[in-house]
Coordinates of C-alpha atoms and ligand atoms in Angstrom, one line a residue:
M1 CA -67.5 164.5 -47.9
K2 CA -68.7 165.6 -51.3
L3 CA -66.0 167.1 -53.5
E4 CA -66.7 170.4 -55.0
S5 CA -65.5 171.9 -58.3
Y6 CA -63.7 175.1 -58.6
V7 CA -65.2 177.1 -61.5
G8 CA -65.7 180.7 -62.3
G9 CA -63.4 181.6 -59.4
R10 CA -65.5 179.7 -56.7
W11 CA -66.1 176.5 -55.2
V12 CA -69.4 174.7 -56.4
K13 CA -71.2 171.6 -55.3
G14 CA -72.8 169.3 -57.9
R15 CA -76.5 168.9 -57.7
G16 CA -76.6 165.2 -58.2
V17 CA -75.9 162.2 -56.0
G18 CA -72.6 161.5 -57.7
R19 CA -70.3 158.6 -57.5
D20 CA -68.7 157.1 -54.5
L21 CA -65.1 157.6 -53.7
M22 CA -63.8 154.2 -52.2
N23 CA -61.1 153.0 -50.2
P24 CA -59.8 150.0 -52.3
T25 CA -58.1 148.4 -49.3
N26 CA -61.5 147.6 -47.5
G27 CA -64.3 148.8 -49.7
D28 CA -65.3 151.7 -47.4
V29 CA -67.1 154.7 -48.9
L30 CA -65.0 157.8 -48.3
G31 CA -67.4 160.4 -49.9
Q32 CA -68.8 161.4 -53.2
V33 CA -67.8 163.1 -56.3
D34 CA -70.3 165.0 -58.7
A35 CA -70.3 167.7 -61.2
T36 CA -74.0 167.7 -62.1
G37 CA -75.2 171.1 -63.1
I38 CA -71.8 172.7 -63.5
D39 CA -71.9 174.9 -66.6
P40 CA -69.1 173.7 -68.9
H41 CA -69.4 176.7 -71.2
A42 CA -68.9 179.0 -68.3
A43 CA -65.9 177.0 -66.9
L44 CA -64.0 176.9 -70.3
A45 CA -64.9 180.6 -71.0
H46 CA -63.4 181.7 -67.6
A47 CA -60.1 180.1 -68.5
R48 CA -60.1 181.4 -72.0
D49 CA -61.3 184.9 -71.3
V50 CA -59.9 185.7 -67.8
G51 CA -57.1 183.2 -67.0
G52 CA -55.4 183.2 -70.3
P53 CA -55.2 187.0 -70.6
A54 CA -53.9 187.3 -67.0
L55 CA -51.2 184.8 -67.6
R56 CA -50.2 186.3 -71.0
A57 CA -49.7 189.7 -69.3
L58 CA -46.8 188.0 -67.4
T59 CA -43.5 187.0 -68.8
F60 CA -42.3 183.5 -68.9
A61 CA -40.1 184.3 -65.8
Q62 CA -43.1 185.5 -63.9
R63 CA -45.4 182.5 -64.8
G64 CA -42.4 180.2 -63.8
D65 CA -42.3 181.8 -60.5
L66 CA -46.1 180.9 -60.1
L67 CA -45.1 177.3 -60.7
R68 CA -42.4 177.6 -58.1
Q69 CA -44.9 178.8 -55.6
I70 CA -47.3 176.2 -56.3
A71 CA -44.5 173.6 -55.6
E72 CA -43.8 175.1 -52.3
V73 CA -47.4 174.9 -51.2
L74 CA -47.7 171.3 -52.4
S75 CA -44.4 170.5 -50.7
A76 CA -45.7 172.0 -47.4
N77 CA -48.7 169.7 -47.4
R78 CA -47.1 166.6 -48.6
A79 CA -47.9 164.5 -45.7
E80 CA -51.5 165.1 -45.9
Y81 CA -51.5 164.1 -49.7
A82 CA -49.8 160.8 -48.9
E83 CA -52.5 159.9 -46.5
I84 CA -55.3 160.7 -49.1
A85 CA -53.3 158.6 -51.6
R86 CA -53.3 155.8 -49.2
L87 CA -57.0 156.1 -48.4
N88 CA -58.3 156.7 -51.9
S89 CA -55.9 155.1 -54.2
G90 CA -54.5 152.2 -51.8
N91 CA -51.0 153.7 -52.3
T92 CA -48.0 152.7 -50.2
G93 CA -45.7 155.4 -49.3
V94 CA -43.4 154.7 -52.4
D95 CA -46.5 154.8 -54.6
A96 CA -47.7 158.1 -53.2
A97 CA -44.1 159.5 -53.5
I98 CA -44.0 158.8 -57.2
D99 CA -47.2 160.6 -57.8
I100 CA -46.9 163.5 -55.3
D101 CA -43.1 164.2 -55.5
G102 CA -43.3 163.6 -59.3
A103 CA -45.8 166.4 -59.5
I104 CA -43.7 168.8 -57.3
G105 CA -40.5 167.9 -59.3
T106 CA -42.3 168.7 -62.6
L107 CA -43.5 172.0 -61.3
K108 CA -40.0 172.9 -60.3
V109 CA -38.5 171.8 -63.6
Y110 CA -41.0 174.1 -65.5
A111 CA -40.5 176.8 -63.0
R112 CA -36.7 176.7 -63.9
I113 CA -37.6 176.7 -67.6
G114 CA -39.7 179.8 -67.2
K115 CA -36.8 181.4 -65.3
S116 CA -34.4 180.5 -68.0
L117 CA -36.6 182.0 -70.8
G118 CA -36.6 185.2 -68.9
D119 CA -38.8 188.3 -68.9
V120 CA -40.2 187.9 -72.5
R121 CA -43.4 186.6 -73.9
L122 CA -42.2 185.2 -77.2
I123 CA -39.8 182.5 -78.4
M124 CA -38.0 182.5 -81.5
E125 CA -36.4 179.5 -83.2
P126 CA -32.7 179.9 -83.9
G127 CA -31.6 180.3 -87.4
H128 CA -32.7 182.5 -90.4
E129 CA -34.1 181.4 -93.7
A130 CA -32.5 183.4 -96.6
L131 CA -35.4 184.0 -99.1
S132 CA -33.7 186.4 -101.5
R133 CA -30.3 186.4 -103.3
D134 CA -29.2 189.7 -101.8
G135 CA -30.2 188.6 -98.3
G136 CA -32.6 191.5 -98.0
F137 CA -35.5 189.3 -97.4
G138 CA -35.8 186.3 -95.1
A139 CA -37.8 184.5 -92.4
G140 CA -37.7 183.3 -88.9
H141 CA -40.1 181.3 -86.8
I142 CA -41.8 182.7 -83.7
L143 CA -43.9 180.9 -81.1
T144 CA -46.6 182.9 -79.3
S145 CA -49.1 181.8 -76.7
R146 CA -52.4 180.5 -78.2
T147 CA -55.5 182.2 -76.9
G148 CA -57.9 179.3 -76.2
A149 CA -58.4 177.3 -72.8
A150 CA -56.8 174.1 -71.9
L151 CA -59.2 171.2 -71.1
H152 CA -57.2 168.5 -69.2
I153 CA -59.0 165.0 -68.7
N154 CA -56.9 162.9 -66.5
A155 CA -56.5 159.2 -65.6
F156 CA -57.1 157.7 -62.2
N157 CA -53.7 156.5 -61.5
F158 CA -51.9 159.7 -61.2
P159 CA -54.2 162.4 -59.3
A160 CA -51.2 164.4 -58.5
W161 CA -48.6 164.1 -61.3
G162 CA -51.2 163.7 -64.0
L163 CA -52.8 167.1 -62.8
W164 CA -49.7 169.2 -62.4
E165 CA -47.6 167.9 -65.3
K166 CA -50.3 169.2 -67.6
V167 CA -51.0 172.4 -65.7
A168 CA -47.4 173.4 -65.4
V169 CA -46.9 173.3 -69.1
A170 CA -50.2 175.1 -69.9
L171 CA -49.6 178.0 -67.2
L172 CA -46.1 178.5 -68.4
S173 CA -47.2 178.8 -72.0
G174 CA -49.7 181.4 -70.9
V175 CA -52.9 179.3 -71.3
G176 CA -55.7 179.0 -68.7
A177 CA -56.5 175.4 -67.7
V178 CA -59.7 173.6 -66.6
A179 CA -58.5 170.1 -65.1
K180 CA -61.0 167.1 -64.9
P181 CA -59.4 164.4 -62.6
A182 CA -60.7 160.8 -62.9
S183 CA -63.6 160.6 -60.6
A184 CA -62.4 157.5 -58.7
T185 CA -59.3 159.3 -57.2
A186 CA -60.3 162.9 -57.5
W187 CA -59.8 163.7 -53.8
L188 CA -56.1 164.3 -53.9
S189 CA -56.5 166.5 -57.1
H190 CA -59.2 168.4 -55.2
Q191 CA -57.3 168.9 -52.1
M192 CA -54.1 170.2 -53.9
V193 CA -56.1 172.7 -56.0
R194 CA -57.9 173.8 -52.8
D195 CA -54.6 174.5 -51.1
V196 CA -53.2 176.3 -54.0
V197 CA -56.3 178.4 -54.4
E198 CA -56.2 179.2 -50.7
A199 CA -52.6 180.4 -51.1
G200 CA -53.8 183.0 -53.5
I201 CA -50.8 182.3 -56.0
L202 CA -52.6 182.3 -59.3
P203 CA -54.5 184.9 -61.1
Q204 CA -58.3 184.6 -61.5
G205 CA -59.1 182.0 -64.2
A206 CA -55.7 180.4 -64.5
L207 CA -56.8 177.1 -63.1
S208 CA -60.3 175.6 -62.6
L209 CA -61.1 172.1 -61.4
V210 CA -64.3 170.0 -62.4
C211 CA -64.7 167.0 -59.9
G212 CA -67.2 164.5 -61.5
A213 CA -68.1 163.3 -65.0
G214 CA -66.9 165.5 -67.7
E215 CA -68.7 164.5 -70.9
E216 CA -70.3 167.9 -71.3
L217 CA -67.0 169.8 -71.1
L218 CA -66.4 168.4 -74.6
D219 CA -69.4 170.4 -76.0
A220 CA -67.8 173.7 -74.8
L221 CA -64.6 173.4 -76.7
Q222 CA -63.8 176.0 -79.3
P223 CA -61.2 176.1 -82.3
F224 CA -58.2 177.6 -80.2
D225 CA -58.8 175.4 -77.2
H226 CA -56.7 172.3 -76.3
L227 CA -57.8 169.0 -75.2
A228 CA -55.1 167.0 -73.4
F229 CA -56.4 163.5 -72.5
T230 CA -55.0 160.7 -70.5
G231 CA -56.8 157.5 -70.2
S232 CA -57.8 154.3 -71.9
S233 CA -57.7 154.0 -75.7
G234 CA -61.6 153.3 -75.6
T235 CA -62.2 156.5 -74.1
A236 CA -59.8 158.3 -76.3
A237 CA -61.7 157.0 -79.4
R238 CA -64.9 158.3 -78.1
L239 CA -63.3 161.6 -77.5
R240 CA -61.8 161.9 -80.9
A241 CA -65.2 161.1 -82.4
H242 CA -67.1 163.5 -80.3
P243 CA -69.3 165.7 -82.6
N244 CA -68.0 169.1 -81.1
V245 CA -64.4 167.8 -81.0
L246 CA -64.7 167.0 -84.8
A247 CA -66.6 170.4 -85.5
A248 CA -64.6 172.8 -83.3
A249 CA -61.3 170.9 -84.0
P250 CA -59.3 172.1 -80.9
R251 CA -55.7 170.8 -80.6
I252 CA -55.8 167.4 -79.1
N253 CA -53.1 165.3 -77.3
I254 CA -53.8 161.8 -76.3
E255 CA -51.9 159.7 -73.9
A256 CA -53.5 156.1 -73.8
D257 CA -52.7 152.5 -73.3
S258 CA -49.3 151.1 -73.7
V259 CA -47.8 147.5 -73.8
N260 CA -44.4 148.6 -72.8
A261 CA -41.3 146.1 -73.3
T262 CA -37.9 145.7 -71.8
I263 CA -35.2 143.6 -73.6
L264 CA -32.3 141.8 -72.0
G265 CA -29.0 141.6 -74.0
P266 CA -27.5 138.3 -74.9
D267 CA -24.4 139.4 -72.8
A268 CA -26.4 139.8 -69.6
R269 CA -26.0 136.3 -68.1
P270 CA -26.9 135.4 -64.5
G271 CA -24.4 136.9 -62.1
T272 CA -23.8 140.0 -64.3
A273 CA -24.8 143.4 -63.1
V274 CA -27.2 144.1 -66.0
F275 CA -29.1 140.9 -65.4
D276 CA -29.6 142.0 -61.8
L277 CA -30.5 145.5 -62.9
L278 CA -33.2 144.1 -65.2
V279 CA -34.6 141.8 -62.5
Q280 CA -34.7 144.8 -60.1
E281 CA -36.6 146.9 -62.6
A282 CA -39.1 144.0 -63.5
D283 CA -39.6 143.3 -59.8
K284 CA -40.7 147.1 -59.3
A285 CA -43.2 146.7 -62.2
L286 CA -44.9 144.0 -60.1
S287 CA -45.4 146.1 -56.9
V288 CA -45.0 149.8 -57.4
K289 CA -48.4 151.4 -57.6
A290 CA -49.8 148.0 -58.1
G291 CA -48.7 148.0 -61.6
Q292 CA -51.0 150.9 -62.5
L293 CA -48.4 153.0 -64.4
C294 CA -48.9 153.7 -68.0
T295 CA -45.3 153.3 -68.4
N296 CA -45.0 150.0 -66.6
I297 CA -43.0 147.1 -68.0
R298 CA -45.7 144.6 -69.3
R299 CA -43.5 142.4 -71.6
V300 CA -39.9 141.2 -70.8
F301 CA -38.0 139.8 -73.9
V302 CA -34.8 137.6 -72.9
P303 CA -32.4 135.4 -75.0
A304 CA -33.9 132.0 -75.3
P305 CA -31.1 130.4 -73.2
L306 CA -31.7 132.8 -70.4
L307 CA -35.4 132.4 -70.1
D308 CA -35.4 130.1 -67.1
A309 CA -33.0 132.0 -65.3
V310 CA -35.0 135.1 -65.6
R311 CA -38.1 133.4 -64.7
D312 CA -36.6 131.9 -61.5
A313 CA -35.0 135.2 -60.5
L314 CA -38.3 137.1 -60.9
A315 CA -40.4 134.3 -59.1
A316 CA -37.9 134.5 -56.2
R317 CA -38.5 138.1 -56.0
I318 CA -42.3 137.8 -56.1
D319 CA -42.1 135.4 -53.2
Q320 CA -40.7 138.4 -51.2
I321 CA -43.4 140.8 -52.1
A322 CA -45.9 141.4 -49.2
V323 CA -49.4 142.4 -50.4
G324 CA -52.1 143.9 -48.3
D325 CA -52.9 147.1 -46.5
P326 CA -50.5 149.8 -47.5
A327 CA -50.6 151.1 -44.0
E328 CA -49.0 147.8 -42.9
E329 CA -45.2 147.8 -42.2
G330 CA -43.5 146.0 -45.0
V331 CA -46.3 146.0 -47.6
S332 CA -44.9 146.8 -51.0
L333 CA -48.1 145.9 -53.1
G334 CA -51.3 147.6 -52.3
P335 CA -54.8 147.0 -53.9
L336 CA -55.8 148.3 -57.5
V337 CA -57.8 151.4 -57.3
N338 CA -61.3 149.9 -57.1
A339 CA -63.4 146.8 -57.8
R340 CA -64.0 147.8 -61.5
Q341 CA -60.2 148.0 -62.1
Q342 CA -59.8 144.7 -60.3
H343 CA -62.3 142.9 -62.5
A344 CA -60.8 144.5 -65.6
A345 CA -57.3 143.3 -64.7
L346 CA -58.6 139.8 -63.8
H347 CA -60.4 139.6 -67.1
G348 CA -57.5 140.8 -69.1
L349 CA -55.3 138.3 -67.2
S350 CA -57.6 135.5 -68.3
R351 CA -56.9 136.4 -71.9
L352 CA -53.3 136.5 -71.4
T353 CA -53.2 133.0 -69.9
E354 CA -54.7 131.7 -73.2
E355 CA -51.2 132.4 -74.5
A356 CA -49.0 132.2 -71.3
R357 CA -48.4 129.9 -68.4
V358 CA -48.8 131.3 -64.8
I359 CA -45.6 131.1 -62.8
R360 CA -46.7 133.1 -59.8
G361 CA -50.0 134.8 -58.8
G362 CA -52.8 134.7 -61.4
G363 CA -55.7 136.1 -59.5
V364 CA -56.7 137.4 -56.1
P365 CA -54.0 136.7 -53.6
D366 CA -54.6 133.9 -51.1
R367 CA -53.1 135.7 -48.2
L368 CA -53.0 139.3 -47.3
A369 CA -51.0 141.5 -44.8
G370 CA -54.0 143.6 -43.8
G371 CA -57.0 144.6 -45.9
D372 CA -60.1 142.9 -46.9
R373 CA -59.8 140.1 -49.5
E374 CA -63.4 140.2 -50.4
R375 CA -64.3 144.0 -50.3
G376 CA -60.7 145.1 -51.3
A377 CA -59.5 145.3 -54.9
F378 CA -56.3 143.2 -54.7
V379 CA -54.7 141.3 -57.5
A380 CA -51.5 139.1 -56.8
A381 CA -48.1 139.9 -58.3
T382 CA -48.4 137.8 -61.4
L383 CA -45.6 136.3 -63.5
L384 CA -46.5 134.7 -66.9
V385 CA -44.2 133.0 -69.3
C386 CA -45.1 132.8 -73.0
E387 CA -42.9 130.3 -75.0
H388 CA -44.1 131.4 -78.4
P389 CA -44.4 135.1 -78.5
D390 CA -44.4 135.3 -82.3
Q391 CA -47.8 133.5 -82.2
A392 CA -49.3 135.3 -79.4
R393 CA -51.6 138.2 -79.8
F394 CA -53.2 139.4 -76.4
I395 CA -49.7 139.5 -74.7
H396 CA -48.7 142.2 -77.1
E397 CA -51.9 144.0 -77.5
M398 CA -53.7 143.8 -74.3
E399 CA -52.7 146.2 -71.5
V400 CA -53.6 144.5 -68.1
F401 CA -53.4 147.5 -65.8
G402 CA -52.2 145.7 -62.7
P403 CA -49.1 143.8 -61.4
V404 CA -48.7 141.5 -64.3
L405 CA -45.8 140.9 -66.6
T406 CA -44.9 138.2 -69.1
V407 CA -41.4 136.9 -69.9
M408 CA -40.7 135.7 -73.4
P409 CA -37.8 134.3 -75.3
Y410 CA -36.2 135.7 -78.5
E411 CA -33.6 134.2 -80.8
A412 CA -31.8 137.0 -82.6
Q413 CA -31.5 140.9 -82.2
A414 CA -33.9 141.5 -85.1
D415 CA -36.5 139.2 -83.3
A416 CA -36.3 141.2 -80.1
A417 CA -36.9 144.4 -81.9
A418 CA -39.7 143.1 -84.0
L419 CA -41.5 141.5 -80.8
A420 CA -41.3 144.9 -79.0
A421 CA -42.9 146.6 -82.0
R422 CA -45.8 144.1 -81.7
G423 CA -47.0 146.4 -79.0
G424 CA -48.3 148.5 -81.8
G425 CA -46.7 151.7 -80.4
S426 CA -45.8 152.2 -76.7
L427 CA -44.7 154.9 -74.3
V428 CA -41.4 153.4 -73.4
A429 CA -39.0 150.3 -73.9
S430 CA -35.9 149.6 -72.1
V431 CA -32.7 147.6 -73.1
F432 CA -30.5 146.0 -70.5
T433 CA -27.1 145.3 -71.9
N434 CA -23.4 146.2 -71.8
D435 CA -23.1 145.5 -75.4
V436 CA -22.9 148.9 -77.1
E437 CA -23.6 147.4 -80.6
F438 CA -26.5 145.5 -79.5
A439 CA -27.9 148.6 -77.6
A440 CA -27.5 151.0 -80.4
G441 CA -28.8 148.6 -82.9
V442 CA -32.0 147.8 -81.0
A443 CA -32.5 151.4 -80.0
G444 CA -32.6 152.5 -83.7
D445 CA -34.9 149.5 -84.6
I446 CA -37.5 150.2 -81.9
A447 CA -37.4 154.0 -81.7
P448 CA -40.1 154.3 -84.4
Y449 CA -42.6 152.5 -82.1
H450 CA -41.8 154.3 -78.9
G451 CA -41.6 157.7 -77.3
R452 CA -38.8 156.9 -75.1
V453 CA -36.1 154.4 -75.0
L454 CA -34.0 153.6 -71.8
I455 CA -30.7 152.0 -72.1
V456 CA -29.2 150.5 -69.0
D457 CA -25.6 149.4 -68.8
E458 CA -23.5 148.9 -65.8
S459 CA -22.2 152.5 -65.9
V460 CA -25.8 153.9 -65.3
G461 CA -26.8 151.2 -62.9
K462 CA -27.1 153.5 -60.0
A463 CA -28.0 156.8 -61.7
H464 CA -30.7 155.7 -64.0
T465 CA -34.2 156.9 -63.3
G466 CA -36.0 153.8 -64.1
H467 CA -38.1 152.4 -66.9
A468 CA -41.5 153.6 -65.6
I469 CA -40.6 157.1 -64.4
V470 CA -41.3 159.9 -66.6
M471 CA -38.7 162.6 -66.5
P472 CA -40.2 166.2 -67.5
Q473 CA -37.0 166.9 -69.4
C474 CA -37.8 164.1 -71.8
V475 CA -40.8 163.7 -74.1
H476 CA -43.6 161.6 -72.7
G477 CA -46.1 160.0 -75.1
G478 CA -45.9 157.3 -77.8
P479 CA -47.2 156.5 -81.3
G480 CA -50.0 154.1 -82.3
R481 CA -51.7 152.4 -79.4
A482 CA -50.1 154.8 -77.0
G483 CA -52.2 157.6 -78.4
N484 CA -49.8 159.5 -80.9
G485 CA -49.4 162.1 -78.2
Q486 CA -46.3 164.0 -76.8
E487 CA -46.1 165.9 -73.6
L488 CA -43.3 167.4 -71.5
G489 CA -39.8 167.1 -72.9
G490 CA -38.6 170.5 -71.4
L491 CA -39.3 173.3 -73.7
R492 CA -40.7 171.0 -76.3
G493 CA -43.8 170.6 -74.1
L494 CA -44.8 174.3 -74.6
G495 CA -45.3 173.5 -78.4
F496 CA -48.8 172.1 -77.8
Y497 CA -49.9 175.5 -76.4
M498 CA -48.1 177.7 -78.6
Q499 CA -48.5 178.8 -82.3
R500 CA -45.5 178.6 -84.6
T501 CA -45.6 181.4 -87.1
A502 CA -43.2 181.9 -90.0
V503 CA -42.4 185.7 -90.2
Q504 CA -41.0 187.0 -93.5
G505 CA -39.5 190.4 -93.8
S506 CA -36.3 192.3 -93.7
P507 CA -33.4 191.5 -91.5
V508 CA -34.2 194.7 -89.4
I509 CA -37.7 193.3 -88.6
L510 CA -36.5 189.9 -87.9
E511 CA -33.7 191.2 -85.6
R512 CA -36.0 193.4 -83.8
L513 CA -38.4 190.4 -83.1
R514 CA -35.4 188.3 -82.0
S515 CA -34.4 191.1 -79.4
M516 CA -37.9 190.5 -77.9
A517 CA -37.8 186.7 -77.6
A518 CA -36.1 183.9 -75.8
E519 CA -34.3 181.6 -78.3
G520 CA -35.6 178.0 -78.4
T521 CA -37.0 175.1 -80.2
V522 CA -40.4 173.6 -79.2
Ligands
NAP1 P1 -60.7 156.1 -68.6 O1 -61.6 155.3 -68.0 O2 -60.4 156.2 -70.0 O3 -60.9 157.7 -68.0 C1 -59.8 158.6 -68.2 C2 -60.7 160.0 -68.0 O4 -61.5 160.2 -69.0 C3 -61.3 160.1 -66.6 O5 -61.2 161.4 -66.1 C4 -62.8 159.8 -67.1 O6 -63.7 160.5 -66.2 C5 -62.8 160.6 -68.3 N1 -63.9 160.3 -69.3 C6 -64.5 159.0 -69.4 N2 -65.4 159.1 -70.4 C7 -65.4 160.4 -70.7 C8 -66.2 161.0 -71.7 N3 -67.2 160.4 -72.4 N4 -66.1 162.4 -71.9 C9 -65.2 163.0 -71.2 N5 -64.3 162.5 -70.2 C10 -64.5 161.0 -70.0 O7 -59.1 155.9 -68.0 P2 -58.7 155.5 -66.5 O8 -59.3 154.2 -66.2 O9 -58.9 156.6 -65.7 O10 -57.2 155.4 -66.7 C11 -56.5 154.1 -67.0 C12 -55.9 154.2 -68.4 O11 -55.1 155.3 -68.5 C13 -55.0 152.9 -68.7 O12 -55.3 152.5 -69.9 C14 -53.6 153.8 -68.8 O13 -52.7 153.1 -69.7 C15 -54.0 155.0 -69.2 N6 -52.9 156.0 -68.9 C16 -52.1 156.6 -69.7 C17 -51.1 157.3 -69.4 C18 -50.1 158.0 -70.3 O14 -49.6 159.0 -70.0 N7 -50.1 157.7 -71.5 C19 -50.9 157.8 -68.1 C20 -51.9 157.2 -67.1 C21 -52.8 156.3 -67.5 P3 -64.4 159.7 -65.0 O15 -63.3 159.1 -64.1 O16 -65.2 160.8 -64.2 O17 -65.3 158.7 -65.6

């Protein structure tokens, strides 16, 4: 099997040998991925000149309906996708569901947003700025679809969700997209796009797919285009410094590394519901998607007197985690996505252990429930304790992209917030407490360093959606190390693909515009 790219409205094979697609459970080669010879200028021009105009001829409601239809096609093929995710990403059923159902759910949310915006092509912000004393001259702000293409460069860990969460927002905004999945796991993205193309839902040029290396795509970006990137901060830095990205200056959104934290409140002693809720969530961080979530908990800050209790509770949980072949009954921790990621995680782990003690795990697991220990890419669920987080550096700055977390003590509320901020900007932090004053105080202190803050008390113990789960209604992205990006957030997500324009004029003109627009703030 060699994955093809969908460009210019047809499927094209790369002309090179390409890179191998692997099964990370046993090291088997599944196929190749290659984009050699694909013309990046033609690919982006098709989105810009054919897909964009076709989408913008439709209203928000009509574009939303396209997203609804895509969600239906993906739902119908869900079982096949879960199998690809198992083979190519080493996903368990739970892992695959987070990626695939996350994609379908996000498409449905944006389909509903499109419906609620209605049969218009314009958004107008609420409010009126009076610019003259007699009220005869004023201003309003309108949002119109930008006319460039959207280039989406995605990370390996979410070949389904990462693809569709970006595409959904671009298409609803009226912008044609070219998606480039990470090569290692491109099979799932490829199959999904193939099914959607075959269903004939989208207008020509609305969605293209490049499977293989994507460096040359950057050369084809133009000033009104959009570059939305998810991946490592190293690649992000290279993209930002690319000569054509600097020269053409397209809009850029970066989602990168994140050393996310969770904080246990002083009230959450062993035996309380919030203590258990934190342990449950940290336990998930050590198994779900083998810890390969950008939003995963990496650092756990607990009141110093509770350090031993949290450590022991987590160690007991880890002892129950079965690691191995995701096809085996009861396995909840599969392999990392490939040997390269395994090496990177083990290298990062060795840096963390310069500052922290290993309580459980710490390398390749000794025993596996199925899978190949030598040829597979397994990393044991690893619990570290760092006694002096104020003196540590790697623990706060190095994202080990695997099932690894570090528990650390704090003394006072201000210390907990300051330690969380040492992540240098993260996607998400969570606080587990029933103490409203503590929760509100910490939330205010850490918010400048985070894109999202989850506060869990007993009352939301069952309802909360989890530390790592990105909800399309809420903004996703974080400052600093996390890339300074912002995606999703319901209607707010459309802001990246739309132009805000102040329109100055008479009340009659402004009212006429308002009658043509949906009201909203992006
Ligand atoms: P990566 O190595 O940076 O690759 C990301 C994407 O960039 C891939 O599609 C890759 O293509 C492409 N790429 C690499 N070099 C490029 C270049 N010179 N020009 C154009 N494209 C280039 O990251 P990854 O290993 O896939 O993903 C892991 C990282 O992503 C982690 O650090 C994680 O935190 C981060 N992440 C962040 C979020 C978020 O939402 N903030 C979500 C998920 C993951 P190839 O695969 O073809 O090389």
